[in-house]
mmCIF file of C-alpha atoms and ligand atoms in Angstrom:
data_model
loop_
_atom_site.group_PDB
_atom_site.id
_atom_site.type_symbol
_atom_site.label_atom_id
_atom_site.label_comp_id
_atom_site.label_asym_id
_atom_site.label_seq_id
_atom_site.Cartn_x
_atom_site.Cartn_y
_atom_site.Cartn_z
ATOM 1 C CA UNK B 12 -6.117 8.224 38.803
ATOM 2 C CA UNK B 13 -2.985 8.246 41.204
ATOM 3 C CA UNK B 14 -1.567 11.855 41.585
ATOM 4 C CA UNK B 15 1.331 12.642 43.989
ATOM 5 C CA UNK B 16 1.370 16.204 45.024
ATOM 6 C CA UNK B 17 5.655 16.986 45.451
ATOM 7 C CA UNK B 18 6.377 20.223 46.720
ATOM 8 C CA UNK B 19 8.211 22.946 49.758
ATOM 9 C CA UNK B 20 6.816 23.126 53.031
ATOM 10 C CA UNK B 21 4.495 26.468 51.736
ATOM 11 C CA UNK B 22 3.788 25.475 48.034
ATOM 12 C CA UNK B 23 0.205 24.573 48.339
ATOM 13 C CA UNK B 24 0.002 21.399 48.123
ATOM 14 C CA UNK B 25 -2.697 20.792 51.242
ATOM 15 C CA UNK B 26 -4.478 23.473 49.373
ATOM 16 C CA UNK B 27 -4.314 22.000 45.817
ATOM 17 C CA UNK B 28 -4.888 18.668 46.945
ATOM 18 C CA UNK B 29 -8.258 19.578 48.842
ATOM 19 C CA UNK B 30 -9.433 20.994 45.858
ATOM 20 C CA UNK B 31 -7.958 18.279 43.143
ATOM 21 C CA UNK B 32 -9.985 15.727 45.617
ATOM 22 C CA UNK B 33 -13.087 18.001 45.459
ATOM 23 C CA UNK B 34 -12.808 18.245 42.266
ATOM 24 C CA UNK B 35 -12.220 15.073 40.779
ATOM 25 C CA UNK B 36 -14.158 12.614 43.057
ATOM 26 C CA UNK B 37 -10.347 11.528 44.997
ATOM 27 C CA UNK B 38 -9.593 10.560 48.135
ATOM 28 C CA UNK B 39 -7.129 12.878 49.683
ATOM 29 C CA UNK B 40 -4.067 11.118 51.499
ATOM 30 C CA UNK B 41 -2.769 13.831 53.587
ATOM 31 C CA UNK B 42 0.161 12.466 56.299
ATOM 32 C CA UNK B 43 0.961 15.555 57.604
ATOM 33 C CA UNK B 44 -2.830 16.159 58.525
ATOM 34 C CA UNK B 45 -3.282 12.416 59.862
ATOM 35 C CA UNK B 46 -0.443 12.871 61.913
ATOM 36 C CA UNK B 47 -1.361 16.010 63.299
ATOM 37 C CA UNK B 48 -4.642 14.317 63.891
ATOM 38 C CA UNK B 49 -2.998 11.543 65.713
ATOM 39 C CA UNK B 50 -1.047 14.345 67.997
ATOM 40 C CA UNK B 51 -4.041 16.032 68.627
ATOM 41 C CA UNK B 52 -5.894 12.148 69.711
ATOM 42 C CA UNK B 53 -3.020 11.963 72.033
ATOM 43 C CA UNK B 54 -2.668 8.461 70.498
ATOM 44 C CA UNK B 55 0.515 6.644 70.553
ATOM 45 C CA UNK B 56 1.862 7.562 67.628
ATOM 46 C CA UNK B 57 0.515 11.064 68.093
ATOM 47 C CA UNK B 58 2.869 10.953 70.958
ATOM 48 C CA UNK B 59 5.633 9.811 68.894
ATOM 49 C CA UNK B 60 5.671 12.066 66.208
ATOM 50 C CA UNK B 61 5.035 15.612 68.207
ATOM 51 C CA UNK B 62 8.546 16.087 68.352
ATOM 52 C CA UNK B 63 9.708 14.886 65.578
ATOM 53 C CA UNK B 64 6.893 17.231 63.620
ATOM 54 C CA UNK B 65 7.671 20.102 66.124
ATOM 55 C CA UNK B 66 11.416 20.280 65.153
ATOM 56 C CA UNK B 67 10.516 20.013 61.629
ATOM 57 C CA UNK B 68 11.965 16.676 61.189
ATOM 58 C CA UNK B 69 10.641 13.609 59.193
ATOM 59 C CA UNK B 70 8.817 10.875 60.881
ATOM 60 C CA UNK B 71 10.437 7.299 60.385
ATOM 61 C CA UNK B 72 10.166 5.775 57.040
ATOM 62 C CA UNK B 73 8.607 2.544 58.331
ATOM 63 C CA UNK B 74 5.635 4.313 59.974
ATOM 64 C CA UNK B 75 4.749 6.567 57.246
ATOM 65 C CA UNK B 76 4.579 3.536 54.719
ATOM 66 C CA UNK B 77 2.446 1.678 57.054
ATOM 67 C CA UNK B 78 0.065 4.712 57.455
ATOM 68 C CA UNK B 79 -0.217 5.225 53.593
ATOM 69 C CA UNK B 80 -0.689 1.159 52.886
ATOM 70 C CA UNK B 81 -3.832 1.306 55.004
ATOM 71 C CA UNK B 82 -5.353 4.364 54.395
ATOM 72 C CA UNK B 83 -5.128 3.693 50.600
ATOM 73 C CA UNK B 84 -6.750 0.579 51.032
ATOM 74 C CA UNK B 85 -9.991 2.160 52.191
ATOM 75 C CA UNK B 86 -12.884 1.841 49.678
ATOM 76 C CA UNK B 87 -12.724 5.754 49.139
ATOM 77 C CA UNK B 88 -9.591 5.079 47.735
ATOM 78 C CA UNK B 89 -10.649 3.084 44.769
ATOM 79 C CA UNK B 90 -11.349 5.723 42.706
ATOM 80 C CA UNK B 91 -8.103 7.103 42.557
ATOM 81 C CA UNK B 92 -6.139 9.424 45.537
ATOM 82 C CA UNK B 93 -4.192 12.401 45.510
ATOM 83 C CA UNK B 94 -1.191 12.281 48.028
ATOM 84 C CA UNK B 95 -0.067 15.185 49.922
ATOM 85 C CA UNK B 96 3.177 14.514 51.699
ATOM 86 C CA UNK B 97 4.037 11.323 50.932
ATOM 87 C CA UNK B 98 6.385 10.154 49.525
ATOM 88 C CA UNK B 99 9.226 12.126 51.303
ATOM 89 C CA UNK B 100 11.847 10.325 50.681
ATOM 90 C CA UNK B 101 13.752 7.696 47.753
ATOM 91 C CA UNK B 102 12.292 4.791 50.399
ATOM 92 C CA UNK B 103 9.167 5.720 50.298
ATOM 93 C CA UNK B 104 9.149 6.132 47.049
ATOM 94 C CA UNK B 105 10.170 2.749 46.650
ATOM 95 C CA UNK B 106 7.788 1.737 48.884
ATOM 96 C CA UNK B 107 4.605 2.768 47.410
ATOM 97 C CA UNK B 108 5.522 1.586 43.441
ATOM 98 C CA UNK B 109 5.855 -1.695 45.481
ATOM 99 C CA UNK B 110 2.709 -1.414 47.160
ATOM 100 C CA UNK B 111 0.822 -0.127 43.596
ATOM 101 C CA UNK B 112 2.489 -3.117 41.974
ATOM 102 C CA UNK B 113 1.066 -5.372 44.457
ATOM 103 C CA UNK B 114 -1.990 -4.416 43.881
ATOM 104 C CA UNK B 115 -1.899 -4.128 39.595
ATOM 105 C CA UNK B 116 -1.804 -0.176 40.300
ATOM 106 C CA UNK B 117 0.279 2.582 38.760
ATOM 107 C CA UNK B 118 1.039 6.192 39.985
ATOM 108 C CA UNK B 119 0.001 8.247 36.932
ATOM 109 C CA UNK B 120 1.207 11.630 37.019
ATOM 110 C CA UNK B 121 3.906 13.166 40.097
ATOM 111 C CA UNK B 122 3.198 17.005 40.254
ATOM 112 C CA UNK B 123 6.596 19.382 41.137
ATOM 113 C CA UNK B 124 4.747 22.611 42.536
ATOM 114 C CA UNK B 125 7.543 25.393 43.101
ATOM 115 C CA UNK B 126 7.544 29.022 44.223
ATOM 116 C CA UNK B 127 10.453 30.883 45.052
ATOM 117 C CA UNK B 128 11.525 30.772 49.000
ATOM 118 C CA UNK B 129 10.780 34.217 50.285
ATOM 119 C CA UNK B 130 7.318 33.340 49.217
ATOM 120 C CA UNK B 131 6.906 30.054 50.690
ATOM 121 C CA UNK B 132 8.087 31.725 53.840
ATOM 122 C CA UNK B 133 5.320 34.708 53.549
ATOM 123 C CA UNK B 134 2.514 32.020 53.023
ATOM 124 C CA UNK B 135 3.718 30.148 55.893
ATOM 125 C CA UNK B 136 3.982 32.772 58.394
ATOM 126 C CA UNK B 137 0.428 34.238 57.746
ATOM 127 C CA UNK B 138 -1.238 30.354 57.260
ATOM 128 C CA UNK B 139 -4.056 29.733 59.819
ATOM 129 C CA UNK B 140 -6.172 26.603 60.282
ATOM 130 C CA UNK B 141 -9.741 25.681 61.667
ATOM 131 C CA UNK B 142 -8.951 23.361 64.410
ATOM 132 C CA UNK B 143 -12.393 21.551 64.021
ATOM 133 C CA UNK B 144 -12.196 21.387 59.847
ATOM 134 C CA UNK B 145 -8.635 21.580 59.283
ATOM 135 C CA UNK B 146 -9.153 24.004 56.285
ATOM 136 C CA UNK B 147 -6.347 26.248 56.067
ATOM 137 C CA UNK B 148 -6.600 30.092 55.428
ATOM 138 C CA UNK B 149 -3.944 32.786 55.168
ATOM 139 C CA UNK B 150 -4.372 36.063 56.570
ATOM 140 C CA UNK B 151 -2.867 37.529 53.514
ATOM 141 C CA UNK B 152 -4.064 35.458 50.397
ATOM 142 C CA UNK B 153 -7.146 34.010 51.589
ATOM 143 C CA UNK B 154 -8.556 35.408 54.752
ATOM 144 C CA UNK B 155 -11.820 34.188 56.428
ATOM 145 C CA UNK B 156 -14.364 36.235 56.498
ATOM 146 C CA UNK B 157 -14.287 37.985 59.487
ATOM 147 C CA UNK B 158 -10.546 37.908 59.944
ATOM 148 C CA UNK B 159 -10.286 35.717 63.122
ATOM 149 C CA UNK B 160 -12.971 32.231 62.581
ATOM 150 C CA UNK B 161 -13.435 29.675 60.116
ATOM 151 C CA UNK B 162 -16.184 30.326 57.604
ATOM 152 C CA UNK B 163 -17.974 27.063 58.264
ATOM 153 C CA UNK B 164 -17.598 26.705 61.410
ATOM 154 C CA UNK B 165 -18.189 30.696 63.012
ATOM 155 C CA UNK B 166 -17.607 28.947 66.735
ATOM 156 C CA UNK B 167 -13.806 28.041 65.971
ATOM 157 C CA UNK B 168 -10.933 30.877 66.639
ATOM 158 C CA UNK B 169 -8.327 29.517 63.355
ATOM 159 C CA UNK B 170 -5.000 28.621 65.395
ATOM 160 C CA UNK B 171 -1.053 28.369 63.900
ATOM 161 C CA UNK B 172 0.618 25.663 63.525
ATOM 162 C CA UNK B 173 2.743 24.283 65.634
ATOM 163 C CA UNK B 174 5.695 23.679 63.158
ATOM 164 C CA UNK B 175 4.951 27.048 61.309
ATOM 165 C CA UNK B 176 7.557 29.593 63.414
ATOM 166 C CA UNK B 177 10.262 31.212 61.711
ATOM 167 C CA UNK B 178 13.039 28.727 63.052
ATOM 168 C CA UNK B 179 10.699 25.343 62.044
ATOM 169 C CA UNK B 180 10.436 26.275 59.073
ATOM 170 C CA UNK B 181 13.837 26.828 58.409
ATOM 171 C CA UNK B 182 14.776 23.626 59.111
ATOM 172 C CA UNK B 183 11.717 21.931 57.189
ATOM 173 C CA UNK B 184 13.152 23.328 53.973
ATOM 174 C CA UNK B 185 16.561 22.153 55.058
ATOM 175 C CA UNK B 186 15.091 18.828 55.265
ATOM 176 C CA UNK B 187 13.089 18.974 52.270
ATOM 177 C CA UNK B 188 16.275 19.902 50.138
ATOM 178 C CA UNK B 189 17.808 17.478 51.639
ATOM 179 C CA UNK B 190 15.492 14.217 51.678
ATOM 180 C CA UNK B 191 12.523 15.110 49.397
ATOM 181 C CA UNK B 192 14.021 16.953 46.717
ATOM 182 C CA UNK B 193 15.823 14.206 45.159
ATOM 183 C CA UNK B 194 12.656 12.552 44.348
ATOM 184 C CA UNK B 195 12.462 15.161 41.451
ATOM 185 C CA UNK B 196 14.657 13.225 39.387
ATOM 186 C CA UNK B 197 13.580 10.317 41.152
ATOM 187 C CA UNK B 198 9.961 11.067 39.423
ATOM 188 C CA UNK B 199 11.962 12.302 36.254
ATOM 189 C CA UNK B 200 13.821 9.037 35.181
ATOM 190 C CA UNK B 201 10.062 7.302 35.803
ATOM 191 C CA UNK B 202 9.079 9.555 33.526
ATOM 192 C CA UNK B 203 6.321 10.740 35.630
ATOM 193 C CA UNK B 204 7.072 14.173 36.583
ATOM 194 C CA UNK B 205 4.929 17.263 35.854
ATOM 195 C CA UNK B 206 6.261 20.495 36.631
ATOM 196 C CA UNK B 207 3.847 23.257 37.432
ATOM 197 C CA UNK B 208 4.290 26.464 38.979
ATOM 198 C CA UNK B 209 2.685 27.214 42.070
ATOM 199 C CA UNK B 210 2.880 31.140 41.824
ATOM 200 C CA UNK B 211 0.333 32.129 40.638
ATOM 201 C CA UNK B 212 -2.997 32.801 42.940
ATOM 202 C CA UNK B 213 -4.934 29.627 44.092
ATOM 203 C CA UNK B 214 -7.259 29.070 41.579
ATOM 204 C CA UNK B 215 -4.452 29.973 38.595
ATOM 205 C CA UNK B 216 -2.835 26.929 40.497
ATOM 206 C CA UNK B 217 -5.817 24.899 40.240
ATOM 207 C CA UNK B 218 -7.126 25.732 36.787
ATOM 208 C CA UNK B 219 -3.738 24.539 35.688
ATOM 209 C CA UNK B 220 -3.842 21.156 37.312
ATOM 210 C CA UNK B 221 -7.528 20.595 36.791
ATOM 211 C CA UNK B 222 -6.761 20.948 33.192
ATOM 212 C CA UNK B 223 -3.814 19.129 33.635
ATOM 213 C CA UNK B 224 -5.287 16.363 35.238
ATOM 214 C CA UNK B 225 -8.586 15.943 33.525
ATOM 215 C CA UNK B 226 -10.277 17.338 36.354
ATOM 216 C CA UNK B 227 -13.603 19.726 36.649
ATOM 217 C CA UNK B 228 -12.520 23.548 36.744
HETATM 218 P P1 AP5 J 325 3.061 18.488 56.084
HETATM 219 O O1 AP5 J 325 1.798 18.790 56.765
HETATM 220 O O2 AP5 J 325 3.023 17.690 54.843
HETATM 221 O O3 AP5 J 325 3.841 19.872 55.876
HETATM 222 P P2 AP5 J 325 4.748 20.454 54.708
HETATM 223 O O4 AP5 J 325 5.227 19.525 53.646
HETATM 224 O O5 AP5 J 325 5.805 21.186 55.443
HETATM 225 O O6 AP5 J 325 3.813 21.347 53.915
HETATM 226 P P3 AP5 J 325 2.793 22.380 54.458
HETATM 227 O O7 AP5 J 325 1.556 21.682 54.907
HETATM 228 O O8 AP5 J 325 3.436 23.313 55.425
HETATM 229 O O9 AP5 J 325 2.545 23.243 53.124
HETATM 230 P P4 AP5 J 325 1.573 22.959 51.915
HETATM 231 O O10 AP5 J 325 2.397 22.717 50.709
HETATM 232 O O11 AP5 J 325 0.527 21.953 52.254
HETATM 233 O O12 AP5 J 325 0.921 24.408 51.768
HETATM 234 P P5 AP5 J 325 -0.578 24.913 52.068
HETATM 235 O O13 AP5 J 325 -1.502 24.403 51.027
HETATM 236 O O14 AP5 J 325 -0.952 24.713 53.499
HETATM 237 O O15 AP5 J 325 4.031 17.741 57.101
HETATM 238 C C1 AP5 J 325 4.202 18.223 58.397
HETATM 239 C C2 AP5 J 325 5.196 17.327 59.160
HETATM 240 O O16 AP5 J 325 4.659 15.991 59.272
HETATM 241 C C3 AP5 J 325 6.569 17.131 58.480
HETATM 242 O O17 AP5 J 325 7.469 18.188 58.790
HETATM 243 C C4 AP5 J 325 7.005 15.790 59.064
HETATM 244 O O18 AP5 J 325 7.475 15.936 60.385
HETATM 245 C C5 AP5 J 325 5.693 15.004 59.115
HETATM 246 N N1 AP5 J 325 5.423 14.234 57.888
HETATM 247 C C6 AP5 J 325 4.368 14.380 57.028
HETATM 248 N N2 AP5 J 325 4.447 13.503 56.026
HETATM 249 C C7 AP5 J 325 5.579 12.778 56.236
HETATM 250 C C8 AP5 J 325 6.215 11.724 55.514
HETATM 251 N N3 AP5 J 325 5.691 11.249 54.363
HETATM 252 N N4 AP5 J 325 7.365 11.238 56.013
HETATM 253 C C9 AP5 J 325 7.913 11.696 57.173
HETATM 254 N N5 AP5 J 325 7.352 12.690 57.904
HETATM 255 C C10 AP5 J 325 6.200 13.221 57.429
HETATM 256 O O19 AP5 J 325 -0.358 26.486 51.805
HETATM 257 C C11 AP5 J 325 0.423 27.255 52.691
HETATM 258 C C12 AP5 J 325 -0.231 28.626 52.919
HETATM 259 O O20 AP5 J 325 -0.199 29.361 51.702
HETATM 260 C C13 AP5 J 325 -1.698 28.569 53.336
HETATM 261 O O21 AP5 J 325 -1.966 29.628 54.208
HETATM 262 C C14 AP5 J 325 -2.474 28.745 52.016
HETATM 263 O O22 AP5 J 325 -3.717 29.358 52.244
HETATM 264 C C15 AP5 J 325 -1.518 29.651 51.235
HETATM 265 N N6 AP5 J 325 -1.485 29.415 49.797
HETATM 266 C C16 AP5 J 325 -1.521 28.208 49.172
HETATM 267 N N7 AP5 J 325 -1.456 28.362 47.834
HETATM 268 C C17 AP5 J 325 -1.368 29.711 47.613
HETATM 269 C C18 AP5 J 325 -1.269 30.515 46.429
HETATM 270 N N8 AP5 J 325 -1.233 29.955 45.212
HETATM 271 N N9 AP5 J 325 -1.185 31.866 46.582
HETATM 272 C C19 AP5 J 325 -1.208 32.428 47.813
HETATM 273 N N10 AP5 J 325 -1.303 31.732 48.964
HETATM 274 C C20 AP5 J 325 -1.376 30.383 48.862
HETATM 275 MG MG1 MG J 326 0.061 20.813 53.919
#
């Protein structure tokens, strides 16, 4: 199965998608995470992107099409691959039915997660990471243990994001209105499109889509 995870910076869709992947035996196609990666290699594209990424901006269409082609060509991939962040905007939504079609693929199912803003903007201010795991907490909803390190990984201090200050993130859901949003209907007239409310806690979330999805609960 092919699942597209469309959604606000906020909406849980890093979150969900970990878990869909988990749960269903996916390969999870995160760009913002490989990107971040690639900033944190210090390789050229890393380089690239930082600022882009830092003022809340999308990277270029062509690169972000590339970077999708390949990774979902990896054998982990053949199973089926939930996407989280991609695709952003009407090209690259263009893009990968091309690239499925190419290959005798379909998407299956596009899922809308929404939540109202002033929540998106409490998850995001109180969202932490493990910068050796990547596995992202929230020192309201889901704290780690001991308040301050990752659960797995007691060694590692969980950091902010870069793009996660009150300013960034207005202007990520600027952008996202602007160039992401539209792939609602996009996903709509495909027929594809599965609304699902992403207010409830994480696991209401996931129960939902699991079931949704045909995935274990
Ligand atoms: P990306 O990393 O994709 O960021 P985003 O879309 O802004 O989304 P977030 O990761 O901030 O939110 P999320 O929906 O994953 O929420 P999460 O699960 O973490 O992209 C970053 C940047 O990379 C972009 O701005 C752009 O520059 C670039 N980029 C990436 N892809 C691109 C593309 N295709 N084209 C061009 N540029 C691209 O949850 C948030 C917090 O809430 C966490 O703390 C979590 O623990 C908590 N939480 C989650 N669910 C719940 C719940 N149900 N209840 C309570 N708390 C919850
Ligand atoms: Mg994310």
């Amino acid at each position: 199965m092919r699942v597209v995870l469309l959604g606000p910076p906020g909406v849980g869709k890093g979150t969900q998608g970990r878990k869909l992947a988990h749960g269903c035996g996916w390969a999870l196609i995160s760009t913002g995470e490989m990107l971040r990666e690639a900033v944190a290699r210090g390789t050229p594209l890393g380089v690239e992107a930082k600022k882009t990424m830092e003022a809340g901006m999308l990277v270029s269409d062509p690169i972000m099409i590339e970077m999708v082609k390949e990774r979902s060509a990896e054998p982990d991939a053949g199973l089926g691959f939930v996407l989280d962040g991609f695709p952003r905007t009407v090209t690259q939504a263009n893009a990968l039915d091309s690239m499925l079609q190419s290959r005798e693929q379909r998407l299956d199912v596009v899922v809308g997660l929404e939540a109202p803003r002033d929540k998106l903007a409490r998850r995001l201010s109180a969202r932490r990471e493990c910068p050796l795991c990547k596995r992202a907490y929230n020192l309201v909803s889901a704290p780690p243990r001991d308040g301050l390190r990752c659960d797995d990984h007691p060694g590692e201090l969980l950091v902010q994001r870069e793009d996660d200050t009150e300013h960034t993130v207005r202007r990520r859901l600027e952008v996202y209105d602007r160039q992401t949003a539209p792939l609602l209907s996009y996903y709509q007239g495909q027929g594809r499109l599965r609304e699902v409310s992403a207010e409830g806690t994480m696991d209401d979330v996931y129960r939902t889509l699991a079931q949704a999805l045909g995935c274990r609960v």
